[in-house]
Amino acid sequence: MLSRQENELLTRVGPGTPMGDLLRNYWIPVLLSRELPTPDSEPMRVRILGEDLVAFRDTQGQVGVLQNNCPHRGASLFFGRNEAGGLRCVYHGWKFAADGTCLDMPSEPAESGFKHKVKALAYPTRERNGVVWVYMGSTGGNAPPPLPDLEWNQVPESHVCLSKRVADSNWVQTLEGEIDSSHSGFLHTLLEEQDNYSNAQNASAGRLFGGAQGNTDMGMYYKMRDRHPRFEVLDTDYGVLIGARRAAEADSYYWRLTQFLMPFHTIIPPYGADPAFSGHAWLPIDDEHTLALCFTYHPVRPLSDGERHRLQNGGGRLGHQGLHPTIDAFLPPTAEAWSQYRSIYNKSNDYQMDWNAQRNVRFSGLPGIWPQDSACQESMGTIYDRSSEHLGSSDAGIIRVRRRLMQAATALRDQGLTPPALSQAASYRTRSASIVLPHDVSWIDGSAEFRQARAGVNFAAV
Ligand code: FES
Ligand SMILES: [Fe+2]
């Protein structure tokens, strides 16, 4: 439970708020390279941390992110002419470079020199492996920190699938949904699995699956059989490591380890003998909307056409939608920023809830993983009032992550302390893990090797 005041501190991200200031200290993966496909392609509306911006790729290929309102008299630069190394406002022709420099002011006499006194608000950008990162903090004239070494953005584009969708709730709700490992044994399950696994309560998983059907079945079996995991949390340089411990065999535990990386990154535990890793960057559009940037990557090889097709077209075991929205899941875009990522599964139609499926097929009846998450997270209220919640022991990870975020925000506000991991790019070289460990092996030591994001190395998950 949080006080109203703490809840405000945690959730509000606009300019001048403590959490907003904290988030602005970190690079934000706002754009995908494919959204600005070619030099001088059309500008794009961007809304992030409550600020309305316009992004464009200039003639040299550099991405500029400018305040939406032209510094002259405020017309939207979205309508700008993207030409010859800058974005030219269509109202009176003032033209700005990607760094905000005014290149031309044709409505003023040339001798006035006024153009040298005017600058558009521009945020630094860096482009890496298909993602454009934006830095919205003030650097006091110094260089911004390095980009974090998140593996999903360090592997080549061929190894990763990226998608976006808009969530109609505060960013902390979506973040908390992903570090809450206990919900997946309920919300994201089929009735048939629940029956099968609970009927096998006393069977050994090894006997049940004979070791032949693959590690995914083993992990799912352990997860379904023990649906009240014990949680352990560890503060790390980069954020919080969250361990969910379930019974495995007589002498072992099944550990599913989720990563939270400052300030809004998550990596969920994998499955399978040759696992890919998935997770999100939960990007606050404003206090009431979140851009869910979802990744799935393989650490050592390109995704196959079949894998990419499944990620983009859905049809997984839990319904048409998976962790990623399918390419047919979107509404026609409007003039609103990120409207191209608004889905046909939304609160206005109860996310296409299927009551018959709830009776006969899926625990929730909702059509796949992310709509299941969205229905729960958005129905909490746009900005959930945490003063009325009742946290259980399975919410330990959520409690710790909130504390880390609020402590970092108040330490920055009150003492000017540098936020965690800001200059430690290498601390982000970590993975989630799903492993079976003997009872007497510590989950931290026993998982250490699996958590290292080492180039060219992948471990089987359970
Ligand atoms: S408002 Fe943009 S040039 Fe006048
Ligand atoms: Fe979920």
PDB file of C-alpha atoms and ligand atoms in Angstrom, residues 70 72-75 89 91-94, ligand 1:
ATOM      1  CA  CYS A  70       7.418  26.019 -33.788  1.00  0.00           C
ATOM      2  CA  HIS A  72       8.057  31.367 -33.928  1.00  0.00           C
ATOM      3  CA  ARG A  73       4.344  31.371 -33.149  1.00  0.00           C
ATOM      4  CA  GLY A  74       3.643  27.791 -32.303  1.00  0.00           C
ATOM      5  CA  ALA A  75       2.343  26.091 -35.446  1.00  0.00           C
ATOM      6  CA  CYS A  89       7.662  25.173 -40.693  1.00  0.00           C
ATOM      7  CA  TYR A  91       3.486  28.723 -41.591  1.00  0.00           C
ATOM      8  CA  HIS A  92       6.287  31.260 -42.236  1.00  0.00           C
ATOM      9  CA  GLY A  93       9.078  29.041 -43.474  1.00  0.00           C
ATOM     10  CA  TRP A  94      11.423  29.012 -40.494  1.00  0.00           C
TER      11      TRP A  94
HETATM   12  S1  FES B   1       4.922  29.547 -36.680  1.00  0.00           S
HETATM   13 FE1  FES B   1       6.512  28.457 -37.604  1.00  0.00          FE
HETATM   14  S2  FES B   1       7.431  29.841 -38.929  1.00  0.00           S
HETATM   15 FE2  FES B   1       5.862  30.975 -38.018  1.00  0.00          FE
END
